[in-house]
XYZ file of C-alpha atoms in Angstrom:
580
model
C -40.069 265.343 40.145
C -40.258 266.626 36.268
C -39.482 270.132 37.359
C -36.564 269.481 40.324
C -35.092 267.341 37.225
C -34.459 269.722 34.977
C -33.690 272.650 37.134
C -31.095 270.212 38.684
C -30.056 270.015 34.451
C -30.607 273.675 34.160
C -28.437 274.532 37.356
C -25.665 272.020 36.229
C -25.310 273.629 32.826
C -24.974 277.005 34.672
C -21.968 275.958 36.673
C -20.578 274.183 33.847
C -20.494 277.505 32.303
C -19.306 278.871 34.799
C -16.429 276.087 35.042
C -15.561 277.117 31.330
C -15.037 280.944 31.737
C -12.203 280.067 34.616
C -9.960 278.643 31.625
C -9.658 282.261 29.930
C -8.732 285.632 30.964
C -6.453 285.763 33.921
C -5.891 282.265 34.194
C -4.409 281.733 30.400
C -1.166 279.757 30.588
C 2.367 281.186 30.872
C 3.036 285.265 30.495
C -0.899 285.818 29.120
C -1.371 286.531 32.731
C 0.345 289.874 32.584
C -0.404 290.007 29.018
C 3.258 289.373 27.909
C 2.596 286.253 26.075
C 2.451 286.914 22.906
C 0.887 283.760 21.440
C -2.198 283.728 23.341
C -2.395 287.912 21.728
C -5.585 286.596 19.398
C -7.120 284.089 21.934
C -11.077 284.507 22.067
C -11.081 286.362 19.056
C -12.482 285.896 14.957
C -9.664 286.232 12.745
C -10.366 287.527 9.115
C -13.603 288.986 9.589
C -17.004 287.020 8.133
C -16.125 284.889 4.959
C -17.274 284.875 1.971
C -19.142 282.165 0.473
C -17.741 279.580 -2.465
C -14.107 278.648 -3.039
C -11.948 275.744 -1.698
C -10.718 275.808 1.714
C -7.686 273.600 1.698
C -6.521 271.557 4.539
C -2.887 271.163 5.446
C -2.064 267.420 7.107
C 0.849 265.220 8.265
C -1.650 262.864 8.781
C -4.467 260.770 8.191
C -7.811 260.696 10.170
C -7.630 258.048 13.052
C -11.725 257.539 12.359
C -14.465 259.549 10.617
C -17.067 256.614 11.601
C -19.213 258.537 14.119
C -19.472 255.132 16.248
C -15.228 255.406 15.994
C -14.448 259.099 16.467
C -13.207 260.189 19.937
C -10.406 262.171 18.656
C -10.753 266.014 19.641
C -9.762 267.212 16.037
C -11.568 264.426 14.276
C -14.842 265.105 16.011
C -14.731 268.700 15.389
C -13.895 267.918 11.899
C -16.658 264.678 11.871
C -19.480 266.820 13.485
C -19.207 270.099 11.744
C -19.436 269.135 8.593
C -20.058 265.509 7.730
C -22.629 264.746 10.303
C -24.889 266.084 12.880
C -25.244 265.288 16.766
C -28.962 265.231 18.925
C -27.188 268.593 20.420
C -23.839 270.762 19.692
C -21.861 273.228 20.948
C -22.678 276.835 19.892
C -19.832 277.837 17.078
C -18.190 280.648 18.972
C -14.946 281.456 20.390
C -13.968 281.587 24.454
C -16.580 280.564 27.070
C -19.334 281.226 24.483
C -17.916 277.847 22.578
C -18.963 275.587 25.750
C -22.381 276.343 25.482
C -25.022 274.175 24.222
C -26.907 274.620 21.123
C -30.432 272.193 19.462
C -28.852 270.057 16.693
C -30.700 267.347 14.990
C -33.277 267.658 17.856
C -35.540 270.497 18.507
C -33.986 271.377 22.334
C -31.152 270.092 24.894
C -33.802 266.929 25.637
C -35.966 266.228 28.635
C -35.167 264.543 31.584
C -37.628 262.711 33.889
C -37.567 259.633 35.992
C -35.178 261.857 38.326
C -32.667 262.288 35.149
C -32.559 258.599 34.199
C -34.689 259.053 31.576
C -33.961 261.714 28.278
C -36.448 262.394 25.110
C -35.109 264.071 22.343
C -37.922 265.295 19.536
C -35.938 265.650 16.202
C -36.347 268.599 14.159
C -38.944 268.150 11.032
C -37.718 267.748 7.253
C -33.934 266.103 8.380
C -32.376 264.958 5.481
C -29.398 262.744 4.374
C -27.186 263.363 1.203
C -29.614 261.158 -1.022
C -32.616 263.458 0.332
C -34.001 259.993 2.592
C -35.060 261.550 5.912
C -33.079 261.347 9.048
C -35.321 259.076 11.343
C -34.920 258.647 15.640
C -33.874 254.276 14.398
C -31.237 255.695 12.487
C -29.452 257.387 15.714
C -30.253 254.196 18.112
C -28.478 252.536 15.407
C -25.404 253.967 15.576
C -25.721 254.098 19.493
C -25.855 250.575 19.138
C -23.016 249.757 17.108
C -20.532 251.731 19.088
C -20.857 248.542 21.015
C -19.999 246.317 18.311
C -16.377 244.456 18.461
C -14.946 245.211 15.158
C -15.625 249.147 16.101
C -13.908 249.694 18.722
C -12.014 253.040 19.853
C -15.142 255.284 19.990
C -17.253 257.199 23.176
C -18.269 254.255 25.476
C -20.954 257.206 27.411
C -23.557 254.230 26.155
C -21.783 251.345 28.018
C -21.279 253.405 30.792
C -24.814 254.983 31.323
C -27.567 253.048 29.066
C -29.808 250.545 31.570
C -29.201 247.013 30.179
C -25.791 247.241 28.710
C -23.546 245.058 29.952
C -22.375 241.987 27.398
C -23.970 243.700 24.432
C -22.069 243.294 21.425
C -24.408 245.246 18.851
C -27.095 245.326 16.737
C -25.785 242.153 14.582
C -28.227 239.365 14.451
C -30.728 241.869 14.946
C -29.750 242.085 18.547
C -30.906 245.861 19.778
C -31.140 247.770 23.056
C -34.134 248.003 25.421
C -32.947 250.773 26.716
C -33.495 252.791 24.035
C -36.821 253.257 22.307
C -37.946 255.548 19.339
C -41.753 254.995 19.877
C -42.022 257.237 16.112
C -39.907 258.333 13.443
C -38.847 261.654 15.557
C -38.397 260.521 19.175
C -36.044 258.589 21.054
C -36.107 257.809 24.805
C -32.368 256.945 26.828
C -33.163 255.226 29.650
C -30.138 255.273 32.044
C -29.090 252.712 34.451
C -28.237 255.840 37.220
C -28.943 259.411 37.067
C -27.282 261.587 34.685
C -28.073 265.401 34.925
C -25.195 265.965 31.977
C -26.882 263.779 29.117
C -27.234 266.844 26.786
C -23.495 266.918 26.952
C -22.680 263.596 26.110
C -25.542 263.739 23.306
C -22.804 266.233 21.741
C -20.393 263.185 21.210
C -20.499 261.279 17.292
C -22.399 258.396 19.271
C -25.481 260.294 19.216
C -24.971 260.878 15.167
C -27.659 259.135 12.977
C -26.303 256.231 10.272
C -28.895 254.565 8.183
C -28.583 250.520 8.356
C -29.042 250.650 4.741
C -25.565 252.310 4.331
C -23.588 250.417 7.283
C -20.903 248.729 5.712
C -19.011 247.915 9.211
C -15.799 248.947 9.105
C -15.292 250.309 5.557
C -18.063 253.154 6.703
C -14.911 254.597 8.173
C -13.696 255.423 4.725
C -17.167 256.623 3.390
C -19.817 258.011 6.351
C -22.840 259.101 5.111
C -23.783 262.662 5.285
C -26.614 264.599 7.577
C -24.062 267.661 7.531
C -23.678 270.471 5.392
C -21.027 268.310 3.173
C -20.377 264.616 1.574
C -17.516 263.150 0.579
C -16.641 263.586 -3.107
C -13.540 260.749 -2.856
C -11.273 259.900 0.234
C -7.864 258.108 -0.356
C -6.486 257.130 2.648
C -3.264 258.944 4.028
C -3.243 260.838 0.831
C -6.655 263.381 -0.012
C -9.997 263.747 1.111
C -12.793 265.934 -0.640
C -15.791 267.194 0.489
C -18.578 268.967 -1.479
C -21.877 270.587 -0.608
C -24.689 268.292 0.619
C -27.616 269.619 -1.395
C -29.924 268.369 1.023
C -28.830 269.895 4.437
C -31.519 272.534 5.049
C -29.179 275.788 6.726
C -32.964 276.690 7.697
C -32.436 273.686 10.376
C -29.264 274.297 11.248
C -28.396 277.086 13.594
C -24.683 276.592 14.467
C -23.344 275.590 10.639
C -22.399 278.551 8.244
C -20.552 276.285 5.599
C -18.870 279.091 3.539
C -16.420 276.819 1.219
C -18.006 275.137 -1.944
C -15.293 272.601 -1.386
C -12.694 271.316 1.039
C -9.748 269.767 0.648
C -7.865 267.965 3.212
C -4.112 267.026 1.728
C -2.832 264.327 4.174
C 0.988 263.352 4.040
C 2.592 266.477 4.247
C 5.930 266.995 6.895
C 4.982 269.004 9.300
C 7.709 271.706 8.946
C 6.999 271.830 5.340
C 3.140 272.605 6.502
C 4.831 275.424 9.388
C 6.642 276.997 6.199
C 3.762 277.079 3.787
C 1.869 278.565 6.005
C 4.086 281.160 7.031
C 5.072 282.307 3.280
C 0.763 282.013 2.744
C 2.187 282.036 -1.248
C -0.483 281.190 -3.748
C -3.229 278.449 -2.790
C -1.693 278.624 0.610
C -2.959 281.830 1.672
C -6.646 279.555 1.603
C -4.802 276.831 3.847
C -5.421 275.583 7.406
C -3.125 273.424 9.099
C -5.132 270.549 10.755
C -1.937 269.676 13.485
C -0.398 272.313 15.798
C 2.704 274.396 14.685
C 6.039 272.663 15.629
C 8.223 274.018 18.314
C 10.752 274.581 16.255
C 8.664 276.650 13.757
C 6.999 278.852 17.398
C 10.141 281.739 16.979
C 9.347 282.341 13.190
C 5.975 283.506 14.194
C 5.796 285.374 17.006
C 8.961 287.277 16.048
C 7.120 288.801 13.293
C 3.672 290.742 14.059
C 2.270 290.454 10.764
C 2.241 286.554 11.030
C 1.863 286.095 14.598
C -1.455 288.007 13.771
C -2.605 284.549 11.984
C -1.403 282.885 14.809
C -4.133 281.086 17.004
C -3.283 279.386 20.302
C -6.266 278.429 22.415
C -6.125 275.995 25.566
C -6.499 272.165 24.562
C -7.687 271.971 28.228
C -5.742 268.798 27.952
C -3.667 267.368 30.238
C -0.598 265.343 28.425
C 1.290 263.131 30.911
C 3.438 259.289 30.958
C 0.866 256.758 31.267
C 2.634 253.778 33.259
C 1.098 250.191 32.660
C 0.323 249.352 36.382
C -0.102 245.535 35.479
C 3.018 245.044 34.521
C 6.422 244.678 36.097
C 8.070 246.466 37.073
C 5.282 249.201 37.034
C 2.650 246.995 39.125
C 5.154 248.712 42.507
C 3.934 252.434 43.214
C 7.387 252.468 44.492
C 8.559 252.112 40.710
C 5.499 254.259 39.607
C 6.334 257.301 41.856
C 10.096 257.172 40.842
C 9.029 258.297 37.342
C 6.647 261.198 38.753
C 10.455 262.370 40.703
C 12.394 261.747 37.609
C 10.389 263.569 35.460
C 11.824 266.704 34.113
C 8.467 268.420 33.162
C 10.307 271.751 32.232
C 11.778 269.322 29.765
C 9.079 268.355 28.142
C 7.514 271.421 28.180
C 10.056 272.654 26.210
C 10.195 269.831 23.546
C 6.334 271.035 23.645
C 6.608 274.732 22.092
C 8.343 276.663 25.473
C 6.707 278.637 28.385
C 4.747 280.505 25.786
C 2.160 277.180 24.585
C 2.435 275.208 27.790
C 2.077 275.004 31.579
C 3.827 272.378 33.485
C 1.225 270.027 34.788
C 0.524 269.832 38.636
C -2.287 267.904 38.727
C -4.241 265.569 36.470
C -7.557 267.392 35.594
C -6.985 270.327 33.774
C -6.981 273.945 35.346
C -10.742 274.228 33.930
C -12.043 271.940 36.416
C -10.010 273.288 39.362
C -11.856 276.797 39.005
C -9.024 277.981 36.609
C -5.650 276.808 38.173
C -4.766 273.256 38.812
C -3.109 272.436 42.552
C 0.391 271.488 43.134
C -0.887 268.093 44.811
C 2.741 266.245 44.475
C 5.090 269.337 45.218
C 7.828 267.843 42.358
C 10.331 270.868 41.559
C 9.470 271.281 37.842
C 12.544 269.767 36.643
C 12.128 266.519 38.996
C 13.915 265.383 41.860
C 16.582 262.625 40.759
C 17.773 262.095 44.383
C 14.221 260.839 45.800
C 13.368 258.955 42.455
C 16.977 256.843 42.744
C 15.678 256.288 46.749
C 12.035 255.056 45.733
C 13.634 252.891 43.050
C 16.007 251.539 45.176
C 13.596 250.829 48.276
C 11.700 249.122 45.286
C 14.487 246.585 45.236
C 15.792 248.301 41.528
C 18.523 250.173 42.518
C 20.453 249.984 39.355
C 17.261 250.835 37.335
C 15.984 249.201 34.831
C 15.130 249.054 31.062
C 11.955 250.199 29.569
C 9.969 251.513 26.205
C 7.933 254.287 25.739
C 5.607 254.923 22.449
C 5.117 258.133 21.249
C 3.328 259.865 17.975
C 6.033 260.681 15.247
C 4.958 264.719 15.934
C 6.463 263.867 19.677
C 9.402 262.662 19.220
C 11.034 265.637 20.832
C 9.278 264.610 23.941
C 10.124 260.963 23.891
C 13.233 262.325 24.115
C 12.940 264.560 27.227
C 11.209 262.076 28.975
C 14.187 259.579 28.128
C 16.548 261.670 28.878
C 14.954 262.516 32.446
C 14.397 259.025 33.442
C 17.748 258.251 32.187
C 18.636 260.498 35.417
C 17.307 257.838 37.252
C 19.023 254.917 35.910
C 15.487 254.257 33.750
C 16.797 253.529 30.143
C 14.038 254.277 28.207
C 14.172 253.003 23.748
C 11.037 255.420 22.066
C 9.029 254.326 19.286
C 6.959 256.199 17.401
C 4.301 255.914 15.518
C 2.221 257.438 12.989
C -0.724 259.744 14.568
C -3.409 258.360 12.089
C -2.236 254.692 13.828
C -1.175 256.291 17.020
C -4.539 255.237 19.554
C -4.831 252.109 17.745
C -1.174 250.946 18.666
C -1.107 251.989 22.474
C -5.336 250.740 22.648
C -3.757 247.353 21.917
C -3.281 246.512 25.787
C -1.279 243.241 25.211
C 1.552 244.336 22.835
C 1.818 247.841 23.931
C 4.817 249.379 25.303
C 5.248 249.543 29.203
C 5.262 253.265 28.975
C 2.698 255.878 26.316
C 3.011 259.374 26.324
C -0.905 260.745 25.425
C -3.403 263.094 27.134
C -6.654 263.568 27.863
C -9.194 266.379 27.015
C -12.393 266.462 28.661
C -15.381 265.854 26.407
C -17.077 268.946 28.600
C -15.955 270.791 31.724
C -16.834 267.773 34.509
C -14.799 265.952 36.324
C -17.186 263.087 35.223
C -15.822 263.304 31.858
C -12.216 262.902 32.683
C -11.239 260.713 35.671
C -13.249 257.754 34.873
C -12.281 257.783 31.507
C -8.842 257.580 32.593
C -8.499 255.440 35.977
C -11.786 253.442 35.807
C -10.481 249.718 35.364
C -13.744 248.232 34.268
C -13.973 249.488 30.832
C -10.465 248.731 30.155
C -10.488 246.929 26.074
C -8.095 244.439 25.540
C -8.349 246.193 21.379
C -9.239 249.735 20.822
C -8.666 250.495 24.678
C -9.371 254.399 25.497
C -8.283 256.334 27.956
C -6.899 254.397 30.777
C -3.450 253.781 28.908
C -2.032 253.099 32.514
C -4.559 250.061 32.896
C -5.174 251.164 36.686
C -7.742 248.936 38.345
C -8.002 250.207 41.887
C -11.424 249.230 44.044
C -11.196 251.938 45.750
C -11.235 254.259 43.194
C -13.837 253.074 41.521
C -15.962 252.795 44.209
C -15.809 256.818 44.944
C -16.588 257.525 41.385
C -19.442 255.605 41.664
C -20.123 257.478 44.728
C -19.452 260.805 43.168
C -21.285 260.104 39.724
C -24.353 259.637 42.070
C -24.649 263.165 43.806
C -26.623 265.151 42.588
C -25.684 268.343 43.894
C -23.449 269.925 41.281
C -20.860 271.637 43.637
C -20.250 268.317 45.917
C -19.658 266.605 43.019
C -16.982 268.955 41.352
C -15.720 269.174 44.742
C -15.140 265.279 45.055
C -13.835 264.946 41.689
C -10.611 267.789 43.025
C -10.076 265.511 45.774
C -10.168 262.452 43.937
C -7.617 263.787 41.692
C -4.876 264.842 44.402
C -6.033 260.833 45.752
C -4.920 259.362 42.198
C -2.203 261.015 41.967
C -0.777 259.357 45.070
C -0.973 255.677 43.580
C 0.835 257.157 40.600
C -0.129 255.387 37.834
C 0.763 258.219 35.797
C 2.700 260.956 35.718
C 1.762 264.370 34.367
C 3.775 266.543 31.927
C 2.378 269.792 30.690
C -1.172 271.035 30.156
C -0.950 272.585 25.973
C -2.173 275.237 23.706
C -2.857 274.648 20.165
C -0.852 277.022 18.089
C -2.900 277.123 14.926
C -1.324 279.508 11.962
C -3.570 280.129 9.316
C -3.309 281.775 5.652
C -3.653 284.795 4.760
C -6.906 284.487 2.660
C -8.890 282.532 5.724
C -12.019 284.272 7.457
C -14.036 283.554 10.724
C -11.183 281.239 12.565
C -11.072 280.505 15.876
C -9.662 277.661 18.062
C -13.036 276.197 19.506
C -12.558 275.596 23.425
C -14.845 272.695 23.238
C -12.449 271.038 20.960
C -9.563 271.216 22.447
C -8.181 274.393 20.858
C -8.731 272.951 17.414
C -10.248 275.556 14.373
C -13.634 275.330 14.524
C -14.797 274.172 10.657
C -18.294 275.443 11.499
C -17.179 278.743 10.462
C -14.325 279.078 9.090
C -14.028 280.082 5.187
C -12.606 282.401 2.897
C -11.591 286.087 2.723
C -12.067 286.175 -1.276
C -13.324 282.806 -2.734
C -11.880 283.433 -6.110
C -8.252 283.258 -5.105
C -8.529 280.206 -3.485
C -7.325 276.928 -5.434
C -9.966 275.113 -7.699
């Protein structure tokens, strides 16, 4: 049973791999097809050779962090930020650009982990002389502690793969009271055993996510470890002000001889935080002084998209890999006048995704969305499944609105980050078509999840995405549609609130097969299935333009997350130029 286990694991990681290489290449959004797109010219590829090491890589920011606490962080940028450098993960992805970035890589353990028990048990072995910033030693308790808190109630917004797959998990609340979880043992100071309440061939993935991050009891604080995590990566934090500047400095005690995937080039880094974005587009772009050792941690504004590619010698700092994320209006279904498909559909006929997806950047950072998985887990191209003309279909929505018993429409709100205001507007003005009056508001993107995870003063309407966490359908629609692990605070994911038995019956169903091909198979048809009950309606699948300075070395958008530079690597041309 041992050795059908893992090469059911070994044979699942193949076609995962597989799944990965069908979002490059040929199947790259917009013009990259015929290679007339020319933001996607520098996708898959290193820009400014290998860096140097020392110096201060700086860190350009509208915005704050939405969590660095590893039981918290299920941002794309944040854990790619959280896991490269402030703290390490049982496995990782391999820091490399295009289909090499969704392979896996040993992190704090010494291999991927072994299954058994017909993959409902995993053992993970952790690498020997693991240290934290003080020079303690990274033990197996300290990672079931931090799986266990992601359950806690004052935590919430984080990965929930431990409520959905540990045995024995329903109605726990945490390790307070000294309350811990059966399900997982560390029988010494190096191992710890997952046992799973169902079969789960894709466990080394998951074990990628900040859940699977050790934190030391001795240094929980609860929710103030969000402003001050404790370090088993290359760096600490130095100071952190909140919305305003966070430093990080060398850890003297992460071992590079244990670490295969971290180079960490920059002696410091520097992450300014309150910055406009187009003043962030235009510093980069002039790359004067301490800029030319700048990253921008947010994606260039549309506006800022024809001073780039206009001009070669800046478009060659220009990085714009797939998010792989899906961005669509999330509809709450359990509210009127939304809880009537009827209602529901009208807004998938309204929408004017063309619209949006120019609000988004254009034709050259976006595709209009056709489906809700991303083209990554259709084999490369996502299906037309609804058959909407791109810029909607105003006659049919007014019909299914009015057969709905709203014929005059109706008034709604819609909340949207302050960097998508531009696409509040499209959407209003499409559904205004309609007869939908939509008001935006907008919030702040540190505060952003927070607001709309608040499922009883949200607005009707939220415009977010989803990216998934690896190439499996597993990993995006139950995350979205699965009404069970719906939050009433820090809810994630299933912004449309859709409980449907039906649904979540066949995911059920589908988690269970073990035959990797069925199941990807069944998660396509699934999709097309959603869809149908429209509880949302999708907008545009993105790129992340990144433009960097003109003193950075080894960047790359990092598939794995979502498009987003990969801090594993990246550093500095010539260290002595760079700010102090």
């Amino acid at each position: 049973m041992n050795k059908r286990t893992r090469t059911l694991a070994t044979a699942l990681v193949t076609t995962l791999a597989l799944a990965v290489t069908g979002c490059s290449g040929s199947d790259t959004p917009g013009g990259a097809r015929n290679g007339k797109n020319p933001a996607t010219t520098n996708s898959g590829a290193v820009l400014g050779g290998t860096p140097q090491k020392g110096g201060t890589l700086t860190v350009l920011s509208n915005q704050d962090f939405t969590h660095l606490d590893p039981a918290r962080n299920w941002v794309m940028g944040d854990m790619d930020f959280g896991t490269r450098l402030l703290y390490r993960t049982l496995v990782t992805y391999a820091a490399a650009p295009g289909t090499r970035g969704g392979e896996l890589a040993p992190d704090l353990a010494e291999d991927l982990g072994t299954p058994s028990n017909g993959a409902r048990t995993w053992t993970f072995k952790l690498k020997p002389g693991l240290k934290y910033e003080d020079g303690t030693p990274i033990t197996s308790r300290d990672i079931k502690h931090n799986v266990e808190r992601s359950f806690s109630p004052d935590l919430p917004g984080g990965p929930d793969y431990a409520a959905r797959y540990l045995a024995g998990a329903e109605g726990y609340q945490g390790p307070a009271g000294g309350k811990h979880l059966a399900s997982v043992k560390t029988p010494d100071e190096r191992t710890i055993v997952f046992e799973l309440r169902t079969p789960f061939a894709e466990f080394p993935f998951a074990a990628t996510l900040p859940t699977f991050a050790p934190v030391p009891p001795s240094q929980d604080k609860g929710p103030q470890y969000d402003n001050r995590p404790f370090s088993s990566g290359p760096y600490k934090v130095d100071s952190y002000a909140r919305d305003k500047r966070l430093v990080l400095v060398r850890n003297t005690h992460w071992d590079p001889k244990t670490d295969t995937v971290r180079k960490a080039y920059p002696d410091r880094i520097v992450v300014t935080m309150g910055l406009k974005a187009n003043q962030i587009d235009d510093r980069l772009i002039a790359a004067a002084g301490p800029d030319a050792s700048a990253v921008p941690w947010d994606k260039l504004r549309p506006e800022s998209t024809p001073k780039v590619l206009t001009k070669p010698d800046i478009r060659a700092r220009l990085l714009a890999e797939s998010t792989s994320c899906t961005e669509m209006v999330q509809m709450h279904t359990g509210r009127a006048p939304f809880d009537d498909v009827r209602v529901r559909r009208a807004v998938q006929y309204a929408l004017d995704r063309e619209a949006v997806l120019t609000a988004s950047g254009g034709p050259a950072l976006n595709d209009p969305a056709t489906a809700l998985m991303p083209g990554v887990l259709f084999g490369g191209k996502q299906p037309d499944t609804l058959g909407i003309p791109v810029t909607g279909d105003v006659a049919k929505a007014k019909q299914l609105l009015k057969e709905a018993g709203k014929p005059d429409g109706f008034t709604t709100r819609i909340t949207v980050s302050n960097g998508d205001k531009a696409v509040g507007e499209a959407v209003q003005q499409s559904l205004g078509r309609a007869g939908i009056k939509v008001t935006i508001e907008t919030v702040d993107p540190s505060a952003f999840y927070d607001t709309i995870g608040d499922t009883k003063n949200r607005t009707d309407l939220v415009y977010t995405g989803w990216c998934p966490d690896y190439p499996s359908g597993s990993t995006f629609l139950p995350f979205v549609f699965d009404g069970r692990y719906i939050k009433e605070k820090g809810n994630s994911g299933n912004h449309s609130l859709f409980r449907d038995d039906t649904t979540m019956k066949r995911m059920d169903q589908i988690a269970a097969m073990t035959d990797a091909d069925r199941a990807a198979k069944a998660w396509r048809e699934l999709d097309g299935q959603i869809l149908a009950k429209a509880p949302t309606a999708p907008a545009v699948v993105e790129r992340r333009p990144l433009l960097i300075g003109t003193n950075i070395a080894g960047a790359f958008g990092h598939t794995s997350y979502g498009g987003q530079l990969d801090y594993a690597t990246v550093g500095l041309k010539d260290p002595s130029k760079s700010a102090n």
